[in-house]
């Protein structure tokens, strides 16, 4: 485990290397999903999780196209002490995930990781670096837990934040249909975080964004009636591979969907986290579904895909990033640990964030 201070040194080195390898891009999106995995659950940790240096280089690369990353969990690959500090050192904010399954021990482990992060680095939660927390990622859709159980977990997290006098929005990440079928979820969350993939509904790319809007409109109306914000947690299009359950995956189609979705989101002021930052080709062997490895805007080697790079989107993260960098040293240095007591770690469990989008039927 590396501290925020130690990662500051890595940030200086990897920032320089990243800038050499990738020039500033001509678009800046609200947020992007990130997974530090390089292998399946059963692989040893050095073959399952990226190194701290690799994660830091990833963050520096993503900071050229976004201001925020979204994570699925805290315990898997020790993300609370690897990815979170790397993101902060790259001047990114983070949307944290608390992974849940049908095993209560998974939630308890994630809850402990969150509590530890709060105790050791509460300043991240008061400074706006941690923008929100989602408890569960399509666990109801996968029928792993009930809406009532997911709400129970969410209330535990909200109570934890209240105990530390922290005001951070908490939600549940689900597909729009689940929210519509279970309005009690809307009553429970601080804002709605919904996922939608026209790609997995076999929609032609030229119609995909219009279809996305039509599918989401009932949820927008429900949210408007509650004066509640909707944030898109995941949407994207694969640039390679094939699947009988999906639309046509190609570099051109992936770029077309990204362009159309970006323009729509800009016009409507829609906050979204694009799926995803980097290709994950390890998933091809793990799932036997070749499209799963190619959702990244960037290749695994951190080069932006040419079809994405060729788009003209008339925005850049460079200006805001330069202003923020000039106001800080680039490395987050936490204050003294703030703790009101000790906690007993729960049993170690293995979360499965790679399941989060392997589910369209």
Short mmCIF file of C-alpha atoms in Angstrom, two decimals:
data_model
loop_
_atom_site.label_atom_id
_atom_site.label_comp_id
_atom_site.label_asym_id
_atom_site.label_seq_id
_atom_site.Cartn_x
_atom_site.Cartn_y
_atom_site.Cartn_z
CA UNK A 1 0.00 0.00 0.00
CA UNK A 2 1.38 3.39 -1.00
CA UNK A 3 0.54 6.60 0.81
CA UNK A 4 -0.65 9.77 -0.89
CA UNK A 5 2.76 11.35 -0.20
CA UNK A 6 4.71 8.49 -1.77
CA UNK A 7 2.43 8.50 -4.78
CA UNK A 8 3.29 12.16 -5.23
CA UNK A 9 6.76 11.12 -6.36
CA UNK A 10 5.28 8.64 -8.80
CA UNK A 11 2.94 11.35 -10.05
CA UNK A 12 5.85 13.61 -11.02
CA UNK A 13 7.57 10.88 -13.02
CA UNK A 14 4.53 9.34 -14.67
CA UNK A 15 3.07 12.74 -15.51
CA UNK A 16 6.14 13.56 -17.55
CA UNK A 17 6.11 10.18 -19.28
CA UNK A 18 2.40 10.42 -20.00
CA UNK A 19 2.66 13.88 -21.53
CA UNK A 20 5.47 12.68 -23.79
CA UNK A 21 3.32 9.78 -24.99
CA UNK A 22 0.00 11.59 -25.43
CA UNK A 23 -0.64 15.18 -26.42
CA UNK A 24 -3.53 17.23 -25.02
CA UNK A 25 -6.84 16.20 -26.56
CA UNK A 26 -9.57 18.31 -28.13
CA UNK A 27 -12.40 17.16 -25.90
CA UNK A 28 -13.18 17.15 -22.20
CA UNK A 29 -15.95 14.93 -20.84
CA UNK A 30 -17.60 15.04 -17.42
CA UNK A 31 -16.24 11.68 -16.27
CA UNK A 32 -14.98 8.27 -17.27
CA UNK A 33 -15.15 4.77 -15.78
CA UNK A 34 -11.92 3.14 -14.66
CA UNK A 35 -10.97 -0.42 -13.70
CA UNK A 36 -7.43 -1.27 -12.47
CA UNK A 37 -7.81 -4.94 -13.42
CA UNK A 38 -5.48 -6.77 -15.80
CA UNK A 39 -6.70 -10.28 -15.01
CA UNK A 40 -9.58 -12.37 -13.62
CA UNK A 41 -10.46 -13.10 -9.99
CA UNK A 42 -8.49 -16.31 -9.83
CA UNK A 43 -5.19 -14.77 -10.97
CA UNK A 44 -2.53 -13.86 -8.37
CA UNK A 45 -2.57 -10.20 -7.44
CA UNK A 46 0.42 -9.27 -9.62
CA UNK A 47 -1.42 -10.74 -12.63
CA UNK A 48 -4.83 -9.41 -11.58
CA UNK A 49 -4.15 -5.77 -10.66
CA UNK A 50 -2.13 -2.97 -12.22
CA UNK A 51 0.89 -1.64 -10.37
CA UNK A 52 0.78 1.71 -8.56
CA UNK A 53 3.02 3.25 -11.23
CA UNK A 54 0.77 1.98 -14.02
CA UNK A 55 -2.34 3.30 -12.28
CA UNK A 56 -0.71 6.71 -11.84
CA UNK A 57 0.19 6.80 -15.54
CA UNK A 58 -3.41 5.88 -16.37
CA UNK A 59 -4.69 8.77 -14.25
CA UNK A 60 -2.36 11.26 -15.93
CA UNK A 61 -3.61 10.06 -19.30
CA UNK A 62 -7.29 10.30 -18.35
CA UNK A 63 -6.76 13.78 -16.90
CA UNK A 64 -6.22 14.98 -20.47
CA UNK A 65 -9.83 14.15 -21.39
CA UNK A 66 -11.82 14.37 -18.14
CA UNK A 67 -11.92 15.88 -14.68
CA UNK A 68 -13.37 12.88 -12.85
CA UNK A 69 -13.16 9.09 -12.70
CA UNK A 70 -15.77 6.60 -11.54
CA UNK A 71 -14.83 3.43 -9.64
CA UNK A 72 -16.88 0.29 -8.99
CA UNK A 73 -15.43 -0.71 -5.64
CA UNK A 74 -12.80 0.07 -3.03
CA UNK A 75 -11.41 -3.29 -1.93
CA UNK A 76 -10.71 -4.98 -5.25
CA UNK A 77 -7.08 -4.25 -6.20
CA UNK A 78 -6.99 -2.10 -3.04
CA UNK A 79 -8.45 0.83 -4.98
CA UNK A 80 -8.98 3.02 -1.92
CA UNK A 81 -5.21 3.19 -1.40
CA UNK A 82 -4.00 2.91 -5.01
CA UNK A 83 -6.47 4.42 -7.48
CA UNK A 84 -7.92 7.14 -5.24
CA UNK A 85 -4.58 8.79 -4.35
CA UNK A 86 -3.36 8.40 -7.94
CA UNK A 87 -6.46 10.22 -9.17
CA UNK A 88 -6.02 13.02 -6.65
CA UNK A 89 -2.35 13.40 -7.60
CA UNK A 90 -3.47 13.77 -11.23
CA UNK A 91 -5.92 16.56 -10.23
CA UNK A 92 -8.93 14.33 -10.82
CA UNK A 93 -11.99 13.98 -8.62
CA UNK A 94 -13.51 10.56 -7.96
CA UNK A 95 -16.96 9.01 -7.85
CA UNK A 96 -16.55 6.11 -5.45
CA UNK A 97 -18.26 2.75 -5.74
CA UNK A 98 -19.18 0.36 -2.94
CA UNK A 99 -19.47 -3.06 -4.57
CA UNK A 100 -22.30 -5.31 -3.39
CA UNK A 101 -23.36 -8.86 -4.19
CA UNK A 102 -25.56 -11.53 -2.59
CA UNK A 103 -22.79 -12.02 -0.01
CA UNK A 104 -23.07 -9.65 2.97
CA UNK A 105 -19.36 -10.10 3.64
CA UNK A 106 -18.55 -8.29 0.39
CA UNK A 107 -20.45 -5.21 1.51
CA UNK A 108 -18.91 -5.33 5.00
CA UNK A 109 -15.43 -5.41 3.48
CA UNK A 110 -16.24 -2.48 1.18
CA UNK A 111 -17.82 -0.58 4.07
CA UNK A 112 -14.66 -1.03 6.13
CA UNK A 113 -12.53 0.28 3.25
CA UNK A 114 -14.76 3.35 2.98
CA UNK A 115 -14.67 3.98 6.72
CA UNK A 116 -10.88 3.69 6.75
CA UNK A 117 -10.58 6.13 3.85
CA UNK A 118 -12.80 8.61 5.68
CA UNK A 119 -10.84 8.27 8.92
CA UNK A 120 -7.47 8.70 7.25
CA UNK A 121 -8.32 11.25 4.55
CA UNK A 122 -11.52 13.04 5.49
CA UNK A 123 -10.31 16.13 3.64
CA UNK A 124 -11.01 14.39 0.35
CA UNK A 125 -14.70 14.30 1.25
CA UNK A 126 -14.92 17.91 2.43
CA UNK A 127 -12.90 19.41 -0.44
CA UNK A 128 -15.04 18.01 -3.25
CA UNK A 129 -12.39 15.55 -4.41
CA UNK A 130 -14.84 12.72 -3.67
CA UNK A 131 -17.90 13.89 -5.57
CA UNK A 132 -20.35 11.11 -4.70
CA UNK A 133 -20.69 7.45 -3.74
CA UNK A 134 -22.78 4.78 -5.45
CA UNK A 135 -23.70 1.70 -3.44
CA UNK A 136 -24.05 -1.23 -5.81
CA UNK A 137 -23.71 -1.39 -9.58
CA UNK A 138 -26.65 -3.15 -11.25
CA UNK A 139 -26.82 -5.72 -8.45
CA UNK A 140 -30.64 -5.51 -8.51
CA UNK A 141 -30.68 -5.94 -12.29
CA UNK A 142 -28.50 -9.05 -11.93
CA UNK A 143 -30.94 -10.31 -9.25
CA UNK A 144 -28.12 -10.61 -6.73
CA UNK A 145 -29.93 -8.51 -4.13
CA UNK A 146 -33.39 -7.05 -3.63
CA UNK A 147 -34.15 -3.32 -3.80
CA UNK A 148 -34.81 -3.39 -0.04
CA UNK A 149 -31.37 -4.88 0.63
CA UNK A 150 -29.66 -2.35 -1.62
CA UNK A 151 -31.46 0.47 0.18
CA UNK A 152 -30.36 -0.99 3.51
CA UNK A 153 -26.74 -0.90 2.34
CA UNK A 154 -27.18 2.66 1.07
CA UNK A 155 -28.59 3.78 4.41
CA UNK A 156 -25.59 2.27 6.18
CA UNK A 157 -23.27 4.37 4.02
CA UNK A 158 -25.33 7.53 4.55
CA UNK A 159 -25.27 6.94 8.32
CA UNK A 160 -21.48 6.55 8.19
CA UNK A 161 -21.10 9.87 6.40
CA UNK A 162 -23.43 11.56 8.88
CA UNK A 163 -21.39 10.19 11.78
CA UNK A 164 -18.34 12.00 10.39
CA UNK A 165 -20.29 15.17 9.52
CA UNK A 166 -19.73 14.66 5.80
CA UNK A 167 -22.16 15.85 3.15
CA UNK A 168 -21.52 13.64 0.11
CA UNK A 169 -24.36 12.55 -2.22
CA UNK A 170 -25.09 8.81 -2.17
CA UNK A 171 -26.92 6.83 -4.83
CA UNK A 172 -27.45 3.39 -6.36
CA UNK A 173 -26.19 2.65 -9.88
CA UNK A 174 -28.85 0.80 -11.86
CA UNK A 175 -30.37 0.66 -15.31
CA UNK A 176 -33.25 3.05 -15.86
CA UNK A 177 -35.86 0.28 -16.01
CA UNK A 178 -34.97 -0.85 -12.49
CA UNK A 179 -35.50 2.66 -11.14
CA UNK A 180 -38.86 2.89 -12.91
CA UNK A 181 -39.97 -0.51 -11.63
CA UNK A 182 -38.92 0.30 -8.06
CA UNK A 183 -39.76 3.93 -7.23
CA UNK A 184 -38.67 3.28 -3.64
CA UNK A 185 -35.12 3.53 -4.97
CA UNK A 186 -35.78 7.10 -6.08
CA UNK A 187 -37.11 7.88 -2.60
CA UNK A 188 -33.91 6.53 -1.04
CA UNK A 189 -31.15 8.10 -3.15
CA UNK A 190 -29.78 11.65 -3.21
CA UNK A 191 -29.68 11.59 -7.01
CA UNK A 192 -30.32 9.01 -9.72
CA UNK A 193 -27.39 7.27 -11.36
CA UNK A 194 -28.56 5.26 -14.35
CA UNK A 195 -26.75 3.14 -16.94
CA UNK A 196 -27.87 2.67 -20.54
CA UNK A 197 -26.22 0.90 -23.49
CA UNK A 198 -28.02 1.00 -26.85
CA UNK A 199 -25.07 -1.16 -27.96
CA UNK A 200 -26.38 -4.05 -25.85
CA UNK A 201 -29.89 -3.60 -27.24
CA UNK A 202 -28.71 -4.16 -30.83
CA UNK A 203 -29.59 -0.65 -32.00
CA UNK A 204 -28.00 0.68 -35.19
CA UNK A 205 -25.37 3.26 -34.32
CA UNK A 206 -27.01 6.03 -36.37
CA UNK A 207 -30.15 5.68 -34.23
CA UNK A 208 -28.45 4.93 -30.93
CA UNK A 209 -28.48 8.33 -29.22
CA UNK A 210 -32.10 9.02 -30.20
CA UNK A 211 -32.95 5.59 -28.81
CA UNK A 212 -31.00 6.36 -25.63
CA UNK A 213 -33.04 9.54 -25.14
CA UNK A 214 -36.35 7.77 -25.72
CA UNK A 215 -35.44 5.02 -23.23
CA UNK A 216 -34.36 7.53 -20.60
CA UNK A 217 -37.22 10.01 -21.03
CA UNK A 218 -39.62 8.29 -18.57
CA UNK A 219 -36.90 8.34 -15.92
CA UNK A 220 -36.11 11.99 -16.66
CA UNK A 221 -39.79 12.81 -16.17
CA UNK A 222 -39.91 10.90 -12.88
CA UNK A 223 -36.78 12.68 -11.68
CA UNK A 224 -38.09 16.09 -12.75
CA UNK A 225 -41.22 15.54 -10.68
CA UNK A 226 -38.96 14.99 -7.65
CA UNK A 227 -36.59 17.85 -8.55
CA UNK A 228 -33.82 15.25 -8.68
CA UNK A 229 -30.71 15.11 -10.84
CA UNK A 230 -29.98 12.20 -13.20
CA UNK A 231 -26.36 11.26 -13.87
CA UNK A 232 -25.47 8.61 -16.45
CA UNK A 233 -23.13 6.15 -14.75
CA UNK A 234 -22.25 4.10 -17.83
CA UNK A 235 -22.75 4.26 -21.57
CA UNK A 236 -20.43 3.37 -24.42
CA UNK A 237 -19.78 1.39 -27.58
CA UNK A 238 -17.20 -1.31 -28.34
CA UNK A 239 -14.67 -0.65 -31.08
CA UNK A 240 -13.83 -4.29 -31.77
CA UNK A 241 -14.91 -7.89 -31.39
CA UNK A 242 -18.36 -9.32 -31.94
CA UNK A 243 -21.32 -10.64 -29.97
CA UNK A 244 -24.71 -11.97 -31.09
CA UNK A 245 -26.22 -10.02 -28.18
CA UNK A 246 -24.88 -6.65 -29.31
CA UNK A 247 -24.79 -4.11 -32.12
CA UNK A 248 -21.95 -4.00 -34.62
CA UNK A 249 -18.66 -3.18 -32.92
CA UNK A 250 -16.13 -1.25 -34.98
CA UNK A 251 -13.77 1.71 -34.52
CA UNK A 252 -15.99 3.85 -36.75
CA UNK A 253 -19.18 2.96 -34.87
CA UNK A 254 -17.54 3.52 -31.48
CA UNK A 255 -16.39 6.98 -32.59
CA UNK A 256 -19.82 7.78 -34.07
CA UNK A 257 -21.63 6.90 -30.84
CA UNK A 258 -19.14 8.82 -28.71
CA UNK A 259 -19.47 11.90 -30.93
CA UNK A 260 -23.28 11.79 -31.06
CA UNK A 261 -23.61 11.14 -27.34
CA UNK A 262 -21.12 13.86 -26.45
CA UNK A 263 -22.97 16.43 -28.55
CA UNK A 264 -26.32 15.48 -27.04
CA UNK A 265 -24.95 15.62 -23.50
CA UNK A 266 -23.37 19.02 -24.13
CA UNK A 267 -26.63 20.42 -25.49
CA UNK A 268 -28.68 19.08 -22.59
CA UNK A 269 -26.16 19.68 -19.81
CA UNK A 270 -26.20 15.96 -19.00
CA UNK A 271 -23.55 14.68 -16.60
CA UNK A 272 -22.17 11.29 -17.60
CA UNK A 273 -19.33 8.85 -17.00
CA UNK A 274 -18.32 7.25 -20.27
CA UNK A 275 -17.57 3.55 -20.39
CA UNK A 276 -14.62 3.35 -20.32
CA UNK A 277 -11.08 4.72 -20.09
CA UNK A 278 -8.96 1.88 -21.44
CA UNK A 279 -9.47 -1.35 -23.35
CA UNK A 280 -9.39 -4.47 -21.15
CA UNK A 281 -8.37 -7.28 -23.44
CA UNK A 282 -7.95 -9.67 -20.50
CA UNK A 283 -11.75 -9.88 -20.41
CA UNK A 284 -11.79 -11.65 -23.77
CA UNK A 285 -10.23 -14.77 -22.27
CA UNK A 286 -12.28 -14.42 -19.09
CA UNK A 287 -15.67 -14.12 -20.81
CA UNK A 288 -15.33 -15.64 -24.30
CA UNK A 289 -17.15 -12.53 -25.51
CA UNK A 290 -14.78 -10.57 -27.71
CA UNK A 291 -16.52 -7.17 -27.52
CA UNK A 292 -15.91 -6.92 -23.75
CA UNK A 293 -12.27 -6.05 -24.24
CA UNK A 294 -12.73 -3.02 -26.51
CA UNK A 295 -14.87 -0.35 -24.84
CA UNK A 296 -11.97 1.98 -24.05
CA UNK A 297 -11.46 5.41 -25.54
CA UNK A 298 -7.77 4.56 -25.17
CA UNK A 299 -5.90 1.41 -26.11
CA UNK A 300 -4.27 -0.50 -23.27
CA UNK A 301 -0.97 1.26 -24.07
CA UNK A 302 -2.65 4.64 -23.29
CA UNK A 303 -2.78 5.84 -26.88
CA UNK A 304 -6.06 7.44 -27.87
CA UNK A 305 -7.85 5.45 -30.55
CA UNK A 306 -7.31 7.19 -33.91
CA UNK A 307 -11.01 7.45 -34.73
CA UNK A 308 -11.63 9.20 -31.39
CA UNK A 309 -8.59 11.44 -31.82
CA UNK A 310 -9.87 12.52 -35.25
CA UNK A 311 -13.13 13.90 -33.84
CA UNK A 312 -13.57 17.65 -33.60
CA UNK A 313 -15.39 18.39 -30.35
CA UNK A 314 -14.14 21.91 -29.59
CA UNK A 315 -13.29 21.53 -25.92
CA UNK A 316 -10.24 20.69 -23.87
CA UNK A 317 -9.36 19.78 -20.29
CA UNK A 318 -5.97 21.45 -20.67
CA UNK A 319 -6.95 24.95 -19.46
CA UNK A 320 -8.63 23.84 -16.26
CA UNK A 321 -5.89 21.31 -15.59
CA UNK A 322 -3.17 23.97 -15.97
CA UNK A 323 -4.95 26.34 -13.59
CA UNK A 324 -5.34 23.64 -10.96
CA UNK A 325 -1.75 22.46 -11.34
CA UNK A 326 -0.43 25.99 -10.84
CA UNK A 327 -2.33 26.22 -7.56
CA UNK A 328 -0.84 23.04 -6.08
CA UNK A 329 2.27 20.90 -6.08
CA UNK A 330 0.46 18.11 -7.96
CA UNK A 331 0.67 15.68 -5.04
CA UNK A 332 -2.01 15.41 -2.40
CA UNK A 333 -0.57 15.61 1.10
CA UNK A 334 -3.17 14.58 3.69
CA UNK A 335 -3.47 16.16 7.08
CA UNK A 336 -3.37 14.21 10.33
CA UNK A 337 -5.48 11.09 10.45
CA UNK A 338 -8.90 11.84 11.83
CA UNK A 339 -10.42 8.97 13.76
CA UNK A 340 -13.00 8.69 16.48
CA UNK A 341 -12.20 5.10 17.28
CA UNK A 342 -10.92 1.83 15.94
CA UNK A 343 -12.64 -0.67 13.74
CA UNK A 344 -12.17 -4.38 13.29
CA UNK A 345 -11.53 -5.41 9.70
CA UNK A 346 -14.15 -7.79 8.32
CA UNK A 347 -13.16 -11.06 6.65
CA UNK A 348 -11.28 -10.55 3.40
CA UNK A 349 -13.52 -11.07 0.38
CA UNK A 350 -13.07 -10.86 -3.35
CA UNK A 351 -15.33 -8.41 -5.14
CA UNK A 352 -16.04 -8.80 -8.84
CA UNK A 353 -16.19 -5.37 -10.49
CA UNK A 354 -15.56 -6.89 -13.90
CA UNK A 355 -19.14 -8.23 -13.77
CA UNK A 356 -20.55 -4.73 -13.82
CA UNK A 357 -21.21 -4.57 -17.55
CA UNK A 358 -21.23 -8.23 -18.60
CA UNK A 359 -24.96 -8.52 -18.37
CA UNK A 360 -26.92 -7.45 -21.43
CA UNK A 361 -29.32 -10.06 -22.76
#
